[in-house]
Amino acid sequence: MATVYYSTEKNWASYRLHYAPVGGAWTTAPGVAMEAACARWVKRTVPLGSATGLKAAFNNGSGTWDNNAANYALGTDDEDQAPLVAAGSQVRSPVT
């Protein structure tokens, strides 16, 4: 499992995560709904199986996408189980 966080700075009415574990299939677009995490962040915990990361794109469920110009490539950190974080067009440090 991996938890993906995304900033709500875009002020979308809803946030969705479209993703594919490394070596796996993509979710059906527009992806899965994200839920409130903390102030200015949403999150989604996703199953990865044995994958070490995932490709991801974020959207509002109504046709507006943020795919970092080529999909976000997010890796896991097996040593400390840090959550995966994406925000706007950059990946940021885990929320603490």
PDB file of C-alpha atoms in Angstrom:
ATOM      1  CA  MET A   1       0.000   0.000   0.000  1.00  0.00           C
ATOM      2  CA  ALA A   2       1.062   3.576  -0.612  1.00  0.00           C
ATOM      3  CA  THR A   3      -0.564   6.833   0.390  1.00  0.00           C
ATOM      4  CA  VAL A   4      -0.515   9.590  -2.223  1.00  0.00           C
ATOM      5  CA  TYR A   5      -1.053  13.197  -1.107  1.00  0.00           C
ATOM      6  CA  TYR A   6      -1.990  16.053  -3.442  1.00  0.00           C
ATOM      7  CA  SER A   7      -2.234  19.770  -2.741  1.00  0.00           C
ATOM      8  CA  THR A   8      -5.643  21.416  -3.089  1.00  0.00           C
ATOM      9  CA  GLU A   9      -4.078  24.676  -4.299  1.00  0.00           C
ATOM     10  CA  LYS A  10      -5.961  24.290  -7.604  1.00  0.00           C
ATOM     11  CA  ASN A  11      -9.267  24.775  -5.752  1.00  0.00           C
ATOM     12  CA  TRP A  12     -11.042  22.036  -7.696  1.00  0.00           C
ATOM     13  CA  ALA A  13     -14.470  20.936  -6.450  1.00  0.00           C
ATOM     14  CA  SER A  14     -13.191  17.333  -6.355  1.00  0.00           C
ATOM     15  CA  TYR A  15      -9.857  15.545  -6.754  1.00  0.00           C
ATOM     16  CA  ARG A  16      -9.267  12.195  -8.453  1.00  0.00           C
ATOM     17  CA  LEU A  17      -6.156  10.026  -8.757  1.00  0.00           C
ATOM     18  CA  HIS A  18      -5.613   8.099 -12.003  1.00  0.00           C
ATOM     19  CA  TYR A  19      -2.686   5.726 -11.474  1.00  0.00           C
ATOM     20  CA  ALA A  20      -0.881   2.557 -12.490  1.00  0.00           C
ATOM     21  CA  PRO A  21       1.492   0.591 -10.257  1.00  0.00           C
ATOM     22  CA  VAL A  22       4.874   0.014 -11.948  1.00  0.00           C
ATOM     23  CA  GLY A  23       4.282  -2.892 -14.341  1.00  0.00           C
ATOM     24  CA  GLY A  24       0.510  -2.803 -13.753  1.00  0.00           C
ATOM     25  CA  ALA A  25      -2.620  -1.477 -15.414  1.00  0.00           C
ATOM     26  CA  TRP A  26      -4.034   2.041 -15.144  1.00  0.00           C
ATOM     27  CA  THR A  27      -7.234   2.698 -13.233  1.00  0.00           C
ATOM     28  CA  THR A  28     -10.237   3.489 -15.405  1.00  0.00           C
ATOM     29  CA  ALA A  29     -10.253   7.245 -16.102  1.00  0.00           C
ATOM     30  CA  PRO A  30     -10.853   9.547 -14.398  1.00  0.00           C
ATOM     31  CA  GLY A  31      -9.502   7.402 -11.563  1.00  0.00           C
ATOM     32  CA  VAL A  32     -10.403   7.092  -7.896  1.00  0.00           C
ATOM     33  CA  ALA A  33     -11.709   9.820  -5.602  1.00  0.00           C
ATOM     34  CA  MET A  34      -9.319  11.370  -3.108  1.00  0.00           C
ATOM     35  CA  GLU A  35     -10.341  12.335   0.437  1.00  0.00           C
ATOM     36  CA  ALA A  36      -9.462  15.198   2.772  1.00  0.00           C
ATOM     37  CA  ALA A  37      -6.150  14.634   4.559  1.00  0.00           C
ATOM     38  CA  CYS A  38      -5.384  17.885   6.378  1.00  0.00           C
ATOM     39  CA  ALA A  39      -5.488  21.595   5.601  1.00  0.00           C
ATOM     40  CA  ARG A  40      -4.820  22.107   1.857  1.00  0.00           C
ATOM     41  CA  TRP A  41      -4.209  18.399   1.110  1.00  0.00           C
ATOM     42  CA  VAL A  42      -6.166  15.373  -0.110  1.00  0.00           C
ATOM     43  CA  LYS A  43      -4.977  11.771  -0.060  1.00  0.00           C
ATOM     44  CA  ARG A  44      -5.661   8.285  -1.371  1.00  0.00           C
ATOM     45  CA  THR A  45      -4.164   5.014  -0.157  1.00  0.00           C
ATOM     46  CA  VAL A  46      -3.703   2.621  -3.060  1.00  0.00           C
ATOM     47  CA  PRO A  47      -2.679  -1.035  -3.334  1.00  0.00           C
ATOM     48  CA  LEU A  48       0.653  -1.569  -5.071  1.00  0.00           C
ATOM     49  CA  GLY A  49       1.111  -5.305  -4.653  1.00  0.00           C
ATOM     50  CA  SER A  50       4.822  -5.936  -5.170  1.00  0.00           C
ATOM     51  CA  ALA A  51       5.349  -2.764  -7.247  1.00  0.00           C
ATOM     52  CA  THR A  52       7.921  -0.263  -5.997  1.00  0.00           C
ATOM     53  CA  GLY A  53       6.064   2.805  -7.215  1.00  0.00           C
ATOM     54  CA  LEU A  54       3.435   4.129  -9.551  1.00  0.00           C
ATOM     55  CA  LYS A  55       2.706   6.545 -12.370  1.00  0.00           C
ATOM     56  CA  ALA A  56      -0.025   9.040 -11.577  1.00  0.00           C
ATOM     57  CA  ALA A  57      -2.095  11.891 -12.929  1.00  0.00           C
ATOM     58  CA  PHE A  58      -4.568  14.006 -11.007  1.00  0.00           C
ATOM     59  CA  ASN A  59      -7.829  15.520 -12.203  1.00  0.00           C
ATOM     60  CA  ASN A  60     -11.067  17.146 -11.096  1.00  0.00           C
ATOM     61  CA  GLY A  61     -13.304  14.429 -12.555  1.00  0.00           C
ATOM     62  CA  SER A  62     -14.606  16.886 -15.153  1.00  0.00           C
ATOM     63  CA  GLY A  63     -11.812  16.984 -17.729  1.00  0.00           C
ATOM     64  CA  THR A  64      -9.155  19.174 -16.085  1.00  0.00           C
ATOM     65  CA  TRP A  65      -5.907  17.228 -15.588  1.00  0.00           C
ATOM     66  CA  ASP A  66      -2.520  17.679 -13.923  1.00  0.00           C
ATOM     67  CA  ASN A  67      -0.165  15.041 -15.296  1.00  0.00           C
ATOM     68  CA  ASN A  68       3.136  16.886 -14.852  1.00  0.00           C
ATOM     69  CA  ALA A  69       3.475  16.992 -18.680  1.00  0.00           C
ATOM     70  CA  ALA A  70       4.206  13.238 -18.748  1.00  0.00           C
ATOM     71  CA  ASN A  71       2.610  11.638 -15.661  1.00  0.00           C
ATOM     72  CA  TYR A  72       4.098  11.754 -12.190  1.00  0.00           C
ATOM     73  CA  ALA A  73       6.530   8.926 -11.412  1.00  0.00           C
ATOM     74  CA  LEU A  74       6.235   8.242  -7.683  1.00  0.00           C
ATOM     75  CA  GLY A  75       8.412   5.735  -5.855  1.00  0.00           C
ATOM     76  CA  THR A  76       8.082   4.120  -2.478  1.00  0.00           C
ATOM     77  CA  ASP A  77      10.647   4.233   0.276  1.00  0.00           C
ATOM     78  CA  ASP A  78      10.563   0.771   1.792  1.00  0.00           C
ATOM     79  CA  GLU A  79      12.976   1.762   4.549  1.00  0.00           C
ATOM     80  CA  ASP A  80      10.716   4.253   6.309  1.00  0.00           C
ATOM     81  CA  GLN A  81       7.349   3.810   4.534  1.00  0.00           C
ATOM     82  CA  ALA A  82       7.183   7.526   3.694  1.00  0.00           C
ATOM     83  CA  PRO A  83       3.976   8.575   1.957  1.00  0.00           C
ATOM     84  CA  LEU A  84       4.080   9.608  -1.682  1.00  0.00           C
ATOM     85  CA  VAL A  85       3.378  13.273  -2.294  1.00  0.00           C
ATOM     86  CA  ALA A  86       2.563  15.219  -5.442  1.00  0.00           C
ATOM     87  CA  ALA A  87       1.504  18.834  -5.638  1.00  0.00           C
ATOM     88  CA  GLY A  88       0.961  21.023  -8.642  1.00  0.00           C
ATOM     89  CA  SER A  89       3.737  20.210 -11.055  1.00  0.00           C
ATOM     90  CA  GLN A  90       6.273  18.979  -8.533  1.00  0.00           C
ATOM     91  CA  VAL A  91       6.737  16.161  -6.069  1.00  0.00           C
ATOM     92  CA  ARG A  92       7.249  17.394  -2.514  1.00  0.00           C
ATOM     93  CA  SER A  93       8.475  15.995   0.761  1.00  0.00           C
ATOM     94  CA  PRO A  94       6.021  13.931   2.808  1.00  0.00           C
ATOM     95  CA  VAL A  95       3.503  15.761   4.958  1.00  0.00           C
ATOM     96  CA  THR A  96       4.328  15.502   8.649  1.00  0.00           C
TER      97      THR A  96
END
